[in-house]
Amino acid sequence: MKLLVVGSGGREHALAWKLAQSPRVQLVYVAPGNGGTAQDERLANVDITDIHELADFAEREGVALTVVGPEAPLAAGIVNVFRQRGLKVFGPSKEAAQLESSKDFAKAFMKRHNIPTAAYETFSDAAAAHAYVDKNGAPIVIKADGLAAGKGVVVAMSLEEAHQAIDMMLADNKLGDAGARVVIEEFLAGEEASFIVMVDGKHVLALASSQDHKRLQDGDQGPNTGGMGAYSPAPIVTPQLHARVMREIILPTVAGMEKEGIRYTGFLYAGLMIDAQGNPKTLEFNCRMGDPETQPIMARLKGDFSKVVEHAIAGTLNQVELDWDRRTALGVVLAAHNYPETPRKGDRISDIPAEADDSVTFHAGTQMVDGKLVTSGGRVLCVVGLADSVRSAQNVAYETVNRISFDGMQYRNDIGYRAAGRKQ
Ligand code: AMP
Ligand code: GLY
């Protein structure tokens, strides 16, 4: 059978790579794909992004299943369009995707269903927002309501920063419609983890735990990014915490959506903040897999993922049990010059070491130009190493990193430091 993965990042490369391992899969189309998916003979790039044209393509090529990677096509209703045309697709409908596409929707939803999250209020009036911040003090968190490609959240450590963020979003309209409303919420201290599950409308299947590194520089310094590295499993997610997150966050979310007339299908990603006492709160929902979390997660997943997706679309996820490589997978993102501000494109990338049993490199912002691989986006590659401990996985991943180069390459040297410092 032929499958389709929608998107062009490292997440989509990893999903397509995993799906293509199935003996019953002939070819995985990736739309639009990147320089890495272009090079793999089991994958084929398709230069289409319009969701109606993608449906035409899927119909014409007899695509058996489609998996949607990023939030933008989901929020635009790609799943609704595919379903209307009788095409099998895994992802949330436009209505369900509001859990990610509107922070205000997500916060109000969590409040209605008693799902633990930071206290908040929503504003479209700048004066009222400024007054709220003055009343509550810093640190405080300002979030654009809409999708802002990772630029919509300001964790303000001072009142001045908070006021600036409000002006940027509400007065100067720097984020356009996405910032026309803002959620202002309580600052939460603790350690973050990514909790990602698959939902078929009724049943929930948890994927392995993971942790991302959002800041650009070592020691969690510098600006927020889409994610500079991730590893799986995240030892902070103990079996007890796992059970609690399922009971207090994930299951009430799926049930709450159903109660409100929205059947949730697709990946559901709860970004968690876990406080010093081990209590989890929800920072945000994403209606998709994480990037770069997907890369180490897919590197650890065993078995035929196309069958899992088939069950997810059929509503029979309760029949699936996932099998994980017991090793830790750790992914280091190599980013372009001047990422995240205005990443430079067109830098020639050196040869990338071939995939091995303990290492695989997924592409994101890469492109083949005249037979040569060049950078074409902010996050360029994600190098994953697998080994029996976090430290060994770091060694394997960084050994590969050291063999790759391009002008302006930036990466963190400390991916996995929290887990490496924790007793295992
Ligand atoms: P979000 O897109 O809502 O997950 O926010 C992006 C990042 O901002 C998160 O991964 C956290 O690092 C940080 N963040 C968001 N909300 C809060 C909060 N209430 N308290 C502290 N940090 C936060
Ligand atoms: N790695 C964070 C995200 O995908 O939202």
Coordinates of C-alpha atoms and ligand atoms in Angstrom, one line a residue:
M1 CA 0.0 0.0 0.0
K2 CA 0.9 3.6 -0.5
L3 CA 0.7 6.2 2.4
L4 CA 0.9 9.9 2.6
V5 CA 2.5 12.0 5.3
V6 CA 1.7 15.8 5.2
G7 CA 4.4 18.2 6.3
S8 CA 8.1 18.9 5.7
G9 CA 9.8 18.9 9.1
G10 CA 11.9 16.5 11.1
R11 CA 8.7 15.1 12.6
E12 CA 7.4 14.2 9.2
H13 CA 10.7 12.6 8.1
A14 CA 10.6 10.4 11.2
L15 CA 7.0 9.5 10.7
A16 CA 7.5 8.6 7.1
W17 CA 10.8 6.7 7.9
K18 CA 8.9 4.6 10.5
L19 CA 5.9 3.9 8.3
A20 CA 8.1 2.9 5.4
Q21 CA 9.7 0.1 7.4
S22 CA 6.5 -1.9 7.2
P23 CA 6.8 -4.8 4.7
R24 CA 3.3 -4.0 3.4
V25 CA 4.1 -0.4 2.6
Q26 CA 5.4 0.2 -1.0
L27 CA 5.9 3.9 -0.8
V28 CA 5.3 6.8 1.5
Y29 CA 4.6 10.2 -0.1
V30 CA 5.6 13.2 1.8
A31 CA 4.0 16.5 1.0
P32 CA 6.0 18.7 0.5
G33 CA 8.8 16.8 2.3
N34 CA 12.5 18.0 2.5
G35 CA 16.0 17.1 1.3
G36 CA 16.1 14.0 3.5
T37 CA 12.8 12.5 2.4
A38 CA 13.9 13.3 -1.2
Q39 CA 16.9 11.0 -0.9
D40 CA 15.2 8.0 0.7
E41 CA 14.0 5.6 -2.1
R42 CA 11.1 4.4 0.0
L43 CA 9.8 7.9 0.2
A44 CA 8.7 10.3 -2.5
N45 CA 8.2 14.1 -2.2
V46 CA 5.0 15.6 -3.6
D47 CA 5.0 19.3 -4.1
I48 CA 1.5 20.1 -2.9
T49 CA 0.4 22.0 0.2
D50 CA -3.2 23.0 -0.6
I51 CA -5.5 20.7 1.3
H52 CA -8.0 20.2 -1.5
E53 CA -5.2 19.4 -4.0
L54 CA -3.8 16.9 -1.4
A55 CA -7.2 15.2 -1.3
D56 CA -7.2 15.0 -5.1
F57 CA -3.7 13.5 -5.0
A58 CA -4.6 10.9 -2.4
E59 CA -7.6 9.9 -4.4
R60 CA -5.8 9.7 -7.7
E61 CA -2.9 7.7 -6.3
G62 CA -5.0 5.4 -4.2
V63 CA -3.3 6.4 -0.9
A64 CA -4.5 4.0 1.8
L65 CA -3.8 6.2 4.8
T66 CA -2.8 9.8 5.4
V67 CA -1.0 11.0 8.6
V68 CA -0.9 14.8 9.1
G69 CA 2.1 16.2 10.9
P70 CA 1.8 20.0 11.5
E71 CA -0.9 22.0 13.1
A72 CA -1.6 24.5 10.3
P73 CA -3.3 22.0 7.9
L74 CA -5.2 20.5 10.8
A75 CA -6.5 23.9 11.9
A76 CA -7.4 24.6 8.3
G77 CA -9.6 21.4 8.2
I78 CA -7.6 18.9 6.2
V79 CA -9.1 16.0 8.2
N80 CA -12.7 17.3 7.5
V81 CA -11.9 17.6 3.8
F82 CA -10.4 14.1 3.5
R83 CA -13.2 12.5 5.5
Q84 CA -15.9 14.2 3.4
R85 CA -14.3 12.5 0.4
G86 CA -14.1 9.1 2.1
L87 CA -10.3 9.2 2.4
K88 CA -8.7 7.6 5.4
V89 CA -6.8 10.1 7.5
F90 CA -5.4 10.2 11.0
G91 CA -5.6 13.6 12.8
P92 CA -8.1 15.8 14.6
S93 CA -10.9 17.7 12.8
K94 CA -10.8 21.4 12.6
E95 CA -13.1 21.6 15.6
A96 CA -11.0 19.3 17.7
A97 CA -7.8 21.1 16.6
Q98 CA -9.0 24.2 18.5
L99 CA -7.4 22.7 21.5
E100 CA -4.2 23.9 19.9
S101 CA -5.3 26.6 17.5
S102 CA -7.0 28.7 20.2
K103 CA -5.3 29.1 23.6
D104 CA -8.5 30.7 24.9
F105 CA -10.5 27.7 23.8
A106 CA -8.1 25.3 25.5
K107 CA -7.9 27.3 28.7
A108 CA -11.7 27.7 29.0
F109 CA -12.1 24.0 28.1
M110 CA -9.7 23.0 30.9
K111 CA -11.5 25.2 33.4
R112 CA -14.9 23.7 32.4
H113 CA -13.6 20.2 32.9
N114 CA -11.4 20.7 35.9
I115 CA -8.2 19.8 34.2
P116 CA -5.2 21.2 36.1
T117 CA -3.6 24.2 34.4
A118 CA -2.3 27.7 35.3
A119 CA -4.9 30.3 36.4
Y120 CA -5.5 32.8 33.6
E121 CA -7.6 35.5 32.0
T122 CA -8.2 36.4 28.3
F123 CA -7.9 40.0 27.0
S124 CA -8.4 41.8 23.7
D125 CA -8.1 45.2 25.3
A126 CA -4.6 46.4 25.9
A127 CA -5.4 48.7 28.8
A128 CA -7.2 45.9 30.7
A129 CA -4.3 43.5 30.0
H130 CA -1.8 46.0 31.4
A131 CA -3.9 46.6 34.5
Y132 CA -4.1 42.8 35.1
V133 CA -0.4 42.4 34.8
D134 CA 0.2 45.3 37.2
K135 CA -2.2 43.7 39.7
N136 CA -0.7 40.2 39.5
G137 CA 3.0 41.1 39.2
A138 CA 5.9 39.2 37.5
P139 CA 6.9 36.6 36.6
I140 CA 3.8 36.1 34.4
V141 CA 3.1 34.5 31.1
I142 CA 1.6 36.3 28.0
K143 CA 0.3 34.1 25.2
A144 CA -1.2 35.0 21.8
D145 CA -4.5 33.2 21.4
G146 CA -3.8 31.9 17.9
L147 CA -1.2 29.9 16.1
A148 CA 2.1 31.9 16.0
A149 CA 4.7 29.3 15.0
G150 CA 6.3 29.2 18.4
K151 CA 6.6 33.0 18.7
G152 CA 3.4 33.5 20.6
V153 CA 4.5 32.9 24.2
V154 CA 6.4 35.3 26.3
V155 CA 7.5 34.1 29.8
A156 CA 8.0 37.6 31.3
M157 CA 10.3 37.6 34.3
S158 CA 9.7 41.4 34.8
L159 CA 6.7 43.7 34.6
E160 CA 8.5 45.6 31.9
E161 CA 8.8 42.5 29.7
A162 CA 5.1 41.7 30.3
H163 CA 4.0 45.2 29.3
Q164 CA 6.2 45.0 26.2
A165 CA 4.7 41.6 25.2
I166 CA 1.1 43.0 25.6
D167 CA 2.0 46.0 23.4
M168 CA 3.7 43.8 20.8
M169 CA 0.6 41.6 20.5
L170 CA -2.4 43.8 21.2
A171 CA -1.2 47.3 20.3
D172 CA 1.3 46.9 17.6
N173 CA -0.4 43.7 16.1
K174 CA 3.0 42.1 15.5
L175 CA 1.5 38.6 15.4
G176 CA -1.6 39.7 13.3
D177 CA -4.9 37.9 14.1
A178 CA -3.1 35.3 16.2
G179 CA -2.2 38.0 18.7
A180 CA -5.5 40.0 18.6
R181 CA -6.5 38.2 21.8
V182 CA -4.1 37.2 24.6
V183 CA -4.2 34.8 27.4
I184 CA -2.3 36.0 30.5
E185 CA -1.5 33.2 32.9
E186 CA 0.2 32.4 36.2
F187 CA 3.9 31.5 35.9
L188 CA 4.5 27.8 36.8
A189 CA 7.8 26.6 38.1
G190 CA 9.0 23.1 37.6
E191 CA 10.2 20.7 34.9
E192 CA 8.5 20.2 31.6
A193 CA 7.6 16.9 29.9
S194 CA 5.8 16.0 26.7
F195 CA 3.0 13.5 27.1
I196 CA 1.7 12.3 23.7
V197 CA -1.1 9.9 23.0
M198 CA -3.0 8.6 20.0
V199 CA -6.8 8.9 20.2
D200 CA -9.3 7.1 18.0
G201 CA -12.4 9.0 19.2
K202 CA -12.9 6.6 22.1
H203 CA -9.7 4.8 23.1
V204 CA -6.4 6.3 24.1
L205 CA -3.0 4.8 23.5
A206 CA -0.1 6.5 25.2
L207 CA 3.2 6.8 23.4
A208 CA 6.5 6.7 25.2
S209 CA 7.3 9.7 27.3
S210 CA 9.7 12.4 26.1
Q211 CA 11.2 15.7 27.0
D212 CA 12.0 18.7 24.8
H213 CA 14.5 21.6 25.2
K214 CA 12.8 24.8 24.1
R215 CA 15.5 27.3 24.7
L216 CA 18.2 28.0 22.1
Q217 CA 21.3 27.8 24.4
D218 CA 22.8 25.4 26.9
G219 CA 21.4 25.5 30.5
D220 CA 18.0 26.6 29.1
Q221 CA 19.2 30.1 28.3
G222 CA 18.4 32.3 25.3
P223 CA 15.2 32.7 23.3
N224 CA 12.4 30.1 23.0
T225 CA 12.6 27.9 19.9
G226 CA 10.5 25.2 18.3
G227 CA 12.7 22.7 20.2
M228 CA 16.5 22.2 20.2
G229 CA 16.6 18.5 21.1
A230 CA 14.5 15.8 22.8
Y231 CA 14.9 12.4 24.3
S232 CA 12.7 9.4 25.2
P233 CA 11.9 8.1 27.7
A234 CA 11.8 11.0 30.2
P235 CA 12.6 9.5 33.6
I236 CA 10.5 12.2 35.3
V237 CA 7.4 10.5 34.0
T238 CA 7.3 7.6 36.5
P239 CA 4.6 5.0 36.2
Q240 CA 2.7 6.8 39.0
L241 CA 2.9 10.1 37.2
H242 CA 1.9 8.5 34.0
A243 CA -1.2 7.0 35.6
R244 CA -2.0 10.4 37.1
V245 CA -1.6 12.3 33.9
M246 CA -3.9 9.8 32.1
R247 CA -6.5 10.1 34.9
E248 CA -6.4 13.9 35.5
I249 CA -5.6 15.3 32.1
I250 CA -5.8 13.0 29.1
L251 CA -8.9 11.0 29.7
P252 CA -10.9 14.0 31.0
T253 CA -9.9 15.9 27.9
V254 CA -11.1 13.2 25.5
A255 CA -14.3 12.7 27.5
G256 CA -14.8 16.5 27.8
M257 CA -14.5 17.0 24.0
E258 CA -17.0 14.2 23.4
K259 CA -19.4 15.8 25.9
E260 CA -19.2 19.0 24.0
G261 CA -20.0 17.2 20.7
I262 CA -16.4 17.0 19.4
R263 CA -15.0 13.6 18.8
Y264 CA -11.3 13.8 19.3
T265 CA -9.1 11.7 16.9
G266 CA -5.4 12.1 16.2
F267 CA -2.3 12.6 18.2
L268 CA -2.9 14.6 21.4
Y269 CA 0.1 16.2 23.1
A270 CA -0.1 17.7 26.5
G271 CA 2.8 19.9 27.4
L272 CA 3.2 19.4 31.2
M273 CA 4.8 21.4 33.9
I274 CA 5.7 19.1 36.9
D275 CA 6.3 21.0 40.1
A276 CA 8.8 20.0 42.8
Q277 CA 6.2 17.9 44.6
G278 CA 5.5 15.9 41.4
N279 CA 2.1 17.5 40.6
P280 CA 1.4 17.9 36.8
K281 CA -0.3 20.9 35.2
T282 CA -1.1 21.4 31.6
L283 CA 0.8 24.2 29.9
E284 CA -0.7 23.6 26.5
F285 CA -2.3 21.1 24.2
N286 CA -1.0 20.4 20.8
C287 CA -3.2 18.4 18.4
R288 CA -0.2 16.7 16.7
M289 CA 3.1 15.1 17.6
G290 CA 5.9 17.2 18.9
D291 CA 8.9 18.2 16.9
P292 CA 11.6 17.1 17.8
E293 CA 10.0 14.7 20.3
T294 CA 8.7 12.5 17.3
Q295 CA 12.3 11.8 16.2
P296 CA 13.5 9.9 19.4
I297 CA 10.0 8.4 19.9
M298 CA 9.9 6.9 16.3
A299 CA 13.5 5.8 16.7
R300 CA 12.4 3.7 19.7
L301 CA 9.1 2.4 18.4
K302 CA 9.2 -1.3 17.3
G303 CA 6.7 -3.1 15.0
D304 CA 4.5 -2.0 12.2
F305 CA 3.4 1.6 12.7
S306 CA 1.1 1.5 9.7
K307 CA -1.0 -1.0 11.5
V308 CA -1.2 1.2 14.6
V309 CA -2.4 4.1 12.4
E310 CA -4.9 1.8 10.7
H311 CA -6.4 0.8 14.1
A312 CA -6.4 4.5 15.1
I313 CA -8.5 5.3 12.0
A314 CA -10.8 2.3 12.5
G315 CA -11.5 3.1 16.2
T316 CA -9.8 0.0 17.5
L317 CA -6.8 1.3 19.3
N318 CA -7.8 -0.8 22.3
Q319 CA -6.5 -3.8 20.3
V320 CA -3.0 -2.3 20.0
E321 CA 0.0 -2.8 22.3
L322 CA 3.1 -0.8 21.5
D323 CA 6.5 -2.3 21.9
W324 CA 9.5 0.0 22.6
D325 CA 13.2 -0.3 22.3
R326 CA 14.4 -0.3 25.9
R327 CA 17.3 2.1 25.0
T328 CA 17.1 5.8 25.5
A329 CA 16.9 7.7 22.2
L330 CA 18.3 11.2 22.3
G331 CA 18.0 13.7 19.4
V332 CA 20.1 16.8 19.0
V333 CA 18.8 19.5 16.6
L334 CA 21.3 21.3 14.4
A335 CA 19.9 24.7 13.6
A336 CA 20.8 27.3 10.9
H337 CA 22.7 30.5 11.4
N338 CA 20.6 33.2 13.1
Y339 CA 17.8 30.7 14.1
P340 CA 15.2 31.4 15.5
E341 CA 15.1 35.1 14.4
T342 CA 15.8 35.0 10.6
P343 CA 17.5 31.7 9.8
R344 CA 19.9 31.9 6.8
K345 CA 19.2 29.5 3.9
G346 CA 21.4 28.0 1.3
D347 CA 24.4 26.8 3.4
R348 CA 26.0 23.6 2.0
I349 CA 25.7 20.7 4.4
S350 CA 28.5 18.2 4.6
D351 CA 28.0 14.5 4.1
I352 CA 25.7 12.9 6.7
P353 CA 26.8 9.6 8.3
A354 CA 24.7 6.7 7.2
E355 CA 22.0 5.3 9.4
A356 CA 23.2 2.6 11.9
D357 CA 21.6 0.5 14.5
D358 CA 22.3 3.2 17.1
S359 CA 22.0 6.3 15.1
V360 CA 19.8 8.0 12.6
T361 CA 19.6 11.6 11.3
F362 CA 16.3 13.1 10.4
H363 CA 16.1 16.1 8.1
A364 CA 14.0 19.2 8.6
G365 CA 15.1 22.5 6.9
T366 CA 17.1 20.9 4.1
Q367 CA 16.7 20.9 0.4
M368 CA 18.4 19.3 -2.6
V369 CA 19.6 22.0 -5.0
D370 CA 21.5 20.8 -8.1
G371 CA 22.3 17.5 -6.5
K372 CA 23.7 19.1 -3.3
L373 CA 22.1 19.3 0.1
V374 CA 21.7 22.8 1.5
T375 CA 19.9 24.4 4.5
S376 CA 16.4 25.7 3.8
G377 CA 15.0 26.5 7.2
G378 CA 15.6 27.2 10.9
R379 CA 15.9 23.7 12.3
V380 CA 18.0 21.8 9.8
L381 CA 18.7 18.3 11.1
C382 CA 17.9 16.2 14.2
V383 CA 20.7 13.6 15.0
V384 CA 19.4 10.7 17.1
G385 CA 21.6 8.4 19.1
L386 CA 20.3 5.3 20.9
A387 CA 22.1 3.6 23.9
D388 CA 21.4 2.0 27.2
S389 CA 21.7 5.1 29.3
V390 CA 21.1 8.8 28.7
R391 CA 24.8 9.5 28.9
S392 CA 25.7 6.9 26.4
A393 CA 22.9 8.1 24.1
Q394 CA 24.4 11.6 24.4
N395 CA 27.8 10.2 23.4
V396 CA 26.4 8.4 20.4
A397 CA 24.4 11.4 19.2
Y398 CA 27.2 14.0 19.7
E399 CA 29.7 11.7 18.0
T400 CA 27.5 11.9 14.9
V401 CA 27.0 15.6 15.4
N402 CA 30.7 16.1 15.3
R403 CA 30.9 14.5 11.8
I404 CA 28.3 17.0 10.3
S405 CA 29.0 20.6 9.5
F406 CA 27.5 23.6 7.7
D407 CA 28.3 27.3 8.0
G408 CA 26.5 28.9 10.9
M409 CA 25.5 25.5 12.5
Q410 CA 24.2 26.0 16.0
Y411 CA 23.3 23.3 18.5
R412 CA 23.0 22.7 22.2
N413 CA 25.7 20.6 23.9
D414 CA 23.6 19.6 26.9
I415 CA 20.6 17.8 25.5
G416 CA 19.4 15.3 28.1
Y417 CA 21.2 17.0 31.0
R418 CA 18.2 16.8 33.4
A419 CA 17.7 13.1 32.8
A420 CA 21.5 12.4 32.9
G421 CA 21.6 14.1 36.3
R422 CA 18.7 12.1 37.7
K423 CA 19.2 8.8 39.4
Q424 CA 17.9 6.1 37.0
Ligands
AMP1 P1 3.3 26.9 25.2 O1 3.4 27.1 23.7 O2 2.1 27.3 25.8 O3 3.7 25.5 25.6 O4 4.5 27.7 25.8 C1 5.8 27.6 25.3 C2 6.8 27.5 26.4 O5 6.6 28.6 27.3 C3 6.5 26.3 27.3 O6 7.1 25.1 26.8 C4 7.1 26.7 28.6 O7 8.5 26.6 28.6 C5 6.8 28.2 28.7 N1 5.6 28.4 29.4 C6 4.3 28.4 28.9 N2 3.4 28.6 29.9 C7 4.1 28.8 31.0 C8 3.7 29.0 32.4 N3 2.4 29.2 32.7 N4 4.6 29.1 33.3 C9 5.9 28.9 33.0 N5 6.4 28.7 31.7 C10 5.5 28.6 30.7
GLY2 N1 8.6 20.4 20.6 C1 7.4 21.2 21.0 C2 6.4 21.2 20.0 O1 6.4 20.4 19.1 O2 5.4 21.9 20.2

